Amino acid sequence: MSEQTVPSNDDQIEYWNGRNGEKWVANQARMDLILAPFSEAVIHTLAPAGGERAIDIGCGCGVTTRAIAERTGKEGLSLGVDVSRPMIEHARALAAAENNPAEFLLADASSHTFDGPGFDLLASRFGVMFFADPDTAFAHLHGAMKPGGRLAFACWRPLSENSWFHVPLLAALEHVEAPEPPAPGTPGPFAFQDKDRVNAILKGAGFGGISIERLDVEMTMGRADGETGDPVEDALYQSLEIGPFSRLFADLDDTAREKAVDAVRKALTAHKTDRGVVLNGSVWLVTANA
Ligand SMILES: C[S@@+](CC[C@H](N)C(=O)[O-])C[C@H]1O[C@@H](n2cnc3c(N)ncnc32)[C@H](O)[C@@H]1O
């Protein structure tokens, strides 16, 4: 297998192999509960069939890859690809424990040369927004597919429409210096927020039949049956510990941190319901054909 040269994804590779990758592994079960509606939407749209060959891009701990493998079966292939060693190792262990036929590959999906015949399916739950050069990455992935192959992925719509992100963020910013907003399209969770950009990337890569639909889902960030037994504390842990949001708190002294944490706790409490702390998650559900 050979690798072709594309702009460097080194920053992302370092990020997902560091403490963040370990946090995703440690919190995999809770993340999979919160994010389940999005993988279900991707898989429902993709409709994998027995014997088909699929790639799950940026598969993380592999829940989507395993769900696809249950449909593609032993005659097919569901291959999860990710740059994060801790997450790929965890994904392999989970599949082995369930005797699930999913396979996992530690590789950069934007440049890895895939063996064998073309793939029928490309899937992703939040794993396609981290490429330094998405045009080249999607052209490369298109080249790995059979003609007529199906693509489906979920990516975040703007931060302002994702209350799971902006509610704790705005509360914290009462006490924490606002970070420089990233330039539009910078690799990261909101890199694909602009529907026109996503459409142009896919079209330029050779995809047809492109559909980009809004999907809004309730995200239960904190549950009474979570680790702390208190939905607000559970949501607080989720907000502060996991994902890019946690970077904000890294350099704070104890007093500033306490004030910021209190502000986030108060903001989350306002969203407490009988079912836990419920916030909105808004994504683009993107489908296309090779
Ligand atoms: C937000 S996480 C989502 C993980 C998983 N799909 C899920 O929904 O639980 C993004 C994932 O994309 C992976 N990733 C980032 N850049 C990648 C690349 N160039 N090739 C493969 N995976 C990549 C990260 O390591 C990380 O596991």
Coordinates of C-alpha atoms and ligand atoms in Angstrom, one line a residue:
M1 CA 0.0 0.0 0.0
S2 CA 1.3 3.4 -0.8
E3 CA 0.4 6.9 0.4
Q4 CA 0.0 9.9 -2.0
T5 CA 1.1 13.4 -1.0
V6 CA -1.7 15.7 0.3
P7 CA -1.5 18.8 2.6
S8 CA -0.6 17.7 6.0
N9 CA -3.2 16.5 8.5
D10 CA -0.4 16.3 11.2
D11 CA -2.1 18.7 13.6
Q12 CA -5.3 16.6 13.6
I13 CA -3.4 13.4 13.8
E14 CA -1.5 14.6 16.9
Y15 CA -4.7 15.9 18.4
W16 CA -6.6 12.7 18.0
N17 CA -3.7 10.6 19.3
G18 CA -3.2 12.7 22.4
R19 CA -5.4 13.3 25.4
N20 CA -8.5 13.9 23.3
G21 CA -8.3 10.5 21.7
E22 CA -8.0 9.0 25.2
K23 CA -11.0 11.0 26.5
W24 CA -13.1 9.7 23.6
V25 CA -12.1 6.1 24.5
A26 CA -12.8 6.6 28.2
N27 CA -16.2 8.2 27.4
Q28 CA -17.1 6.0 24.4
A29 CA -20.3 4.5 25.9
R30 CA -21.7 7.9 26.9
M31 CA -20.7 9.5 23.6
D32 CA -22.4 6.7 21.7
L33 CA -25.6 7.2 23.6
I34 CA -25.7 10.9 23.0
L35 CA -24.7 10.6 19.3
A36 CA -26.8 7.5 18.5
P37 CA -29.5 9.4 16.5
F38 CA -26.9 10.7 14.1
S39 CA -25.4 7.3 13.2
E40 CA -28.9 5.8 13.0
A41 CA -29.8 8.5 10.4
V42 CA -26.6 7.9 8.4
I43 CA -27.2 4.1 8.3
H44 CA -30.9 4.4 7.6
T45 CA -30.1 6.7 4.6
L46 CA -27.2 4.5 3.4
A47 CA -29.2 1.3 3.7
P48 CA -26.2 -1.1 3.6
A49 CA -27.0 -4.5 2.1
G50 CA -25.5 -8.0 2.7
G51 CA -22.3 -8.5 0.8
E52 CA -21.6 -4.7 0.2
R53 CA -18.2 -3.2 1.0
A54 CA -18.2 0.0 3.2
I55 CA -15.7 2.5 4.6
D56 CA -16.5 4.4 7.7
I57 CA -14.4 7.5 7.6
G58 CA -13.0 8.8 10.9
C59 CA -14.7 5.8 12.6
G60 CA -13.4 6.6 16.1
C61 CA -14.4 3.9 18.5
G62 CA -16.3 2.2 15.7
V63 CA -20.0 2.1 16.6
T64 CA -21.1 3.1 13.1
T65 CA -18.7 0.6 11.5
R66 CA -20.1 -2.2 13.7
A67 CA -23.7 -1.3 12.9
I68 CA -22.9 -1.3 9.2
A69 CA -21.0 -4.7 9.6
E70 CA -24.2 -6.2 11.0
R71 CA -25.9 -5.4 7.7
T72 CA -23.0 -6.1 5.2
G73 CA -22.3 -9.4 7.0
K74 CA -19.4 -11.8 6.6
E75 CA -19.6 -11.8 2.8
G76 CA -19.2 -8.0 2.8
L77 CA -16.8 -5.6 4.5
S78 CA -17.3 -2.8 6.9
L79 CA -13.9 -1.1 7.3
G80 CA -13.5 1.7 9.9
V81 CA -10.6 4.0 9.1
D82 CA -9.1 6.4 11.7
V83 CA -5.9 8.2 12.4
S84 CA -6.3 7.8 16.2
R85 CA -4.4 4.7 17.6
P86 CA -6.2 4.7 20.9
M87 CA -9.6 4.9 19.3
I88 CA -8.9 2.2 16.6
E89 CA -7.5 -0.1 19.3
H90 CA -10.7 0.4 21.4
A91 CA -12.8 -0.1 18.2
R92 CA -11.1 -3.5 17.5
A93 CA -11.6 -4.6 21.1
L94 CA -15.3 -3.8 21.1
A95 CA -15.9 -5.6 17.8
A96 CA -14.0 -8.7 19.0
A97 CA -16.0 -8.7 22.2
E98 CA -19.3 -8.7 20.2
N99 CA -17.9 -11.1 17.6
N100 CA -18.8 -8.4 15.0
P101 CA -17.1 -8.8 11.6
A102 CA -16.1 -5.1 11.3
E103 CA -12.5 -4.4 10.5
F104 CA -10.4 -1.4 11.5
L105 CA -7.5 0.3 9.9
L106 CA -5.2 3.0 11.4
A107 CA -4.7 5.3 8.5
D108 CA -5.3 8.7 7.1
A109 CA -8.6 8.3 5.1
S110 CA -7.7 11.3 2.8
S111 CA -4.6 9.5 1.3
H112 CA -4.6 5.8 2.1
T113 CA -4.7 3.5 -0.9
F114 CA -7.4 1.0 -0.3
D115 CA -6.8 -2.6 -1.4
G116 CA -9.3 -4.7 -3.4
P117 CA -12.3 -3.9 -5.5
G118 CA -14.0 -0.6 -5.2
F119 CA -16.3 0.2 -2.3
D120 CA -20.1 0.3 -2.5
L121 CA -20.5 2.6 0.5
L122 CA -18.8 5.6 2.2
A123 CA -20.2 6.5 5.6
S124 CA -19.3 8.9 8.4
R125 CA -20.6 10.3 11.7
F126 CA -18.7 13.5 12.3
G127 CA -15.4 12.1 10.8
V128 CA -15.0 14.1 7.6
M129 CA -14.5 17.7 8.8
F130 CA -10.9 17.3 9.8
F131 CA -9.1 17.1 6.4
A132 CA -6.5 19.9 5.7
D133 CA -7.5 19.6 2.0
P134 CA -11.1 18.3 1.8
D135 CA -11.2 18.7 -2.0
T136 CA -8.3 16.3 -2.5
A137 CA -9.5 14.0 0.3
F138 CA -13.0 13.6 -1.2
A139 CA -11.6 13.2 -4.8
H140 CA -9.3 10.4 -3.3
L141 CA -12.2 8.7 -1.5
H142 CA -14.4 9.0 -4.6
G143 CA -11.6 7.1 -6.4
A144 CA -11.9 4.3 -3.9
M145 CA -15.6 3.7 -4.8
K146 CA -17.4 1.7 -7.4
P147 CA -19.4 3.8 -10.0
G148 CA -22.8 4.4 -8.5
G149 CA -21.6 3.8 -4.9
R150 CA -23.4 5.6 -2.1
L151 CA -22.1 8.2 0.3
A152 CA -23.8 9.3 3.5
F153 CA -22.4 11.4 6.3
A154 CA -23.4 13.7 9.2
C155 CA -21.6 17.0 9.9
W156 CA -22.4 19.8 12.2
R157 CA -24.4 22.9 11.1
P158 CA -23.3 26.3 12.5
L159 CA -22.4 26.5 16.2
S160 CA -25.2 29.1 16.7
E161 CA -27.8 26.4 15.9
N162 CA -26.2 23.7 18.1
S163 CA -27.3 24.6 21.6
W164 CA -25.4 21.5 23.0
F165 CA -22.3 23.5 22.1
H166 CA -23.2 27.2 22.4
V167 CA -25.2 27.1 25.6
P168 CA -22.2 26.0 27.8
L169 CA -19.8 28.0 25.6
L170 CA -21.6 31.3 26.0
A171 CA -21.9 30.8 29.7
A172 CA -18.2 30.1 30.1
L173 CA -17.3 33.1 28.0
E174 CA -18.7 35.3 30.8
H175 CA -15.5 34.4 32.6
V176 CA -13.0 33.1 30.0
E177 CA -11.4 35.1 27.2
A178 CA -13.0 34.2 23.9
P179 CA -10.7 32.3 21.6
E180 CA -10.0 33.7 18.2
P181 CA -12.7 32.3 15.9
P182 CA -11.2 29.9 13.4
A183 CA -11.3 31.0 9.7
P184 CA -14.2 29.6 7.8
G185 CA -13.4 26.0 6.7
T186 CA -10.6 25.5 9.2
P187 CA -10.4 21.7 10.0
G188 CA -12.6 21.1 13.0
P189 CA -16.1 20.2 14.1
F190 CA -17.7 23.2 12.2
A191 CA -15.6 23.0 9.0
F192 CA -18.6 21.8 7.0
Q193 CA -21.2 24.1 8.4
D194 CA -21.6 25.9 5.1
K195 CA -23.9 23.7 2.9
D196 CA -22.6 25.4 -0.4
R197 CA -19.0 24.6 0.5
V198 CA -19.9 20.9 1.1
N199 CA -21.8 20.8 -2.2
A200 CA -18.8 22.3 -4.0
I201 CA -16.3 19.9 -2.4
L202 CA -18.4 16.8 -3.4
K203 CA -19.2 18.1 -6.9
G204 CA -15.5 18.9 -7.5
A205 CA -14.6 15.4 -6.2
G206 CA -16.9 13.8 -8.9
F207 CA -20.0 12.9 -6.8
G208 CA -23.5 13.3 -8.3
G209 CA -27.0 13.2 -6.9
I210 CA -25.9 15.4 -4.0
S211 CA -28.5 16.0 -1.3
I212 CA -27.8 18.1 1.9
E213 CA -30.7 18.0 4.3
R214 CA -31.0 19.6 7.7
L215 CA -31.6 17.2 10.6
D216 CA -32.3 18.4 14.2
V217 CA -32.1 16.0 17.0
E218 CA -32.6 16.3 20.8
M219 CA -29.3 15.5 22.5
T220 CA -29.6 14.3 26.1
M221 CA -26.3 15.7 27.4
G222 CA -26.9 14.7 31.0
R223 CA -28.8 11.7 32.4
A224 CA -30.0 10.8 35.8
D225 CA -28.6 7.3 35.2
G226 CA -25.2 8.8 34.2
E227 CA -22.0 8.4 36.2
T228 CA -22.7 11.2 38.7
G229 CA -26.4 10.3 39.2
D230 CA -27.3 13.9 38.6
P231 CA -28.3 15.0 35.1
V232 CA -26.8 18.5 35.5
E233 CA -23.5 17.3 36.8
D234 CA -23.4 14.7 34.1
A235 CA -24.0 17.3 31.4
L236 CA -21.4 19.5 33.0
Y237 CA -18.8 16.7 32.9
Q238 CA -19.8 16.1 29.2
S239 CA -19.4 19.8 28.3
L240 CA -16.2 20.5 30.1
E241 CA -14.3 17.3 29.6
I242 CA -14.9 16.2 26.1
G243 CA -14.3 17.9 22.7
P244 CA -12.9 21.2 21.7
F245 CA -14.8 23.1 24.4
S246 CA -12.5 21.6 27.1
R247 CA -9.5 23.5 25.6
L248 CA -11.0 26.8 26.8
F249 CA -10.4 25.8 30.5
A250 CA -6.9 24.6 30.1
D251 CA -5.1 27.8 31.2
L252 CA -7.4 29.1 33.9
D253 CA -6.5 29.6 37.5
D254 CA -8.6 27.9 40.2
T255 CA -10.8 31.0 41.0
A256 CA -11.5 31.8 37.3
R257 CA -12.2 28.1 36.6
E258 CA -14.7 27.9 39.5
K259 CA -16.6 30.9 38.3
A260 CA -16.7 29.6 34.7
V261 CA -17.8 26.2 35.9
D262 CA -20.6 27.7 38.0
A263 CA -21.8 29.7 35.0
V264 CA -21.9 26.6 32.8
R265 CA -23.7 24.6 35.5
K266 CA -26.4 27.4 35.8
A267 CA -26.9 27.5 32.0
L268 CA -27.3 23.7 31.8
T269 CA -29.7 23.7 34.7
A270 CA -32.1 25.8 32.6
H271 CA -32.3 22.9 30.2
K272 CA -33.1 20.2 32.7
T273 CA -36.2 18.1 31.9
D274 CA -37.7 14.9 33.2
R275 CA -35.4 13.1 30.7
G276 CA -32.2 14.8 31.7
V277 CA -30.4 17.9 30.3
V278 CA -31.7 18.1 26.7
L279 CA -30.2 20.4 24.1
N280 CA -30.4 20.7 20.3
G281 CA -28.0 19.1 17.8
S282 CA -28.3 20.3 14.3
V283 CA -26.5 18.6 11.4
W284 CA -26.4 18.3 7.6
L285 CA -27.3 14.8 6.5
V286 CA -25.3 14.6 3.3
T287 CA -25.9 11.9 0.6
A288 CA -24.4 11.5 -2.9
N289 CA -23.4 8.9 -5.5
A290 CA -20.0 8.1 -7.0
Ligands
LIG1 C1 -15.5 13.8 16.2 S1 -14.7 12.2 16.1 C2 -15.9 11.1 15.5 C3 -15.6 9.7 15.7 C4 -16.7 8.7 15.4 N1 -17.0 8.8 13.9 C5 -18.0 8.9 16.2 O1 -18.9 9.5 15.7 O2 -17.9 8.5 17.4 C6 -13.7 12.5 14.6 C7 -12.8 11.3 14.2 O3 -12.2 11.6 12.9 C8 -10.9 11.1 13.0 N2 -10.1 11.7 11.9 C9 -9.7 13.0 11.8 N3 -8.9 13.2 10.7 C10 -8.9 11.9 10.1 C11 -8.3 11.5 8.9 N4 -7.6 12.3 8.1 N5 -8.4 10.2 8.5 C12 -9.1 9.3 9.3 N6 -9.7 9.7 10.5 C13 -9.6 11.0 10.8 C14 -10.4 11.4 14.4 O4 -9.3 10.6 14.8 C15 -11.7 11.1 15.2 O5 -11.7 9.7 15.6

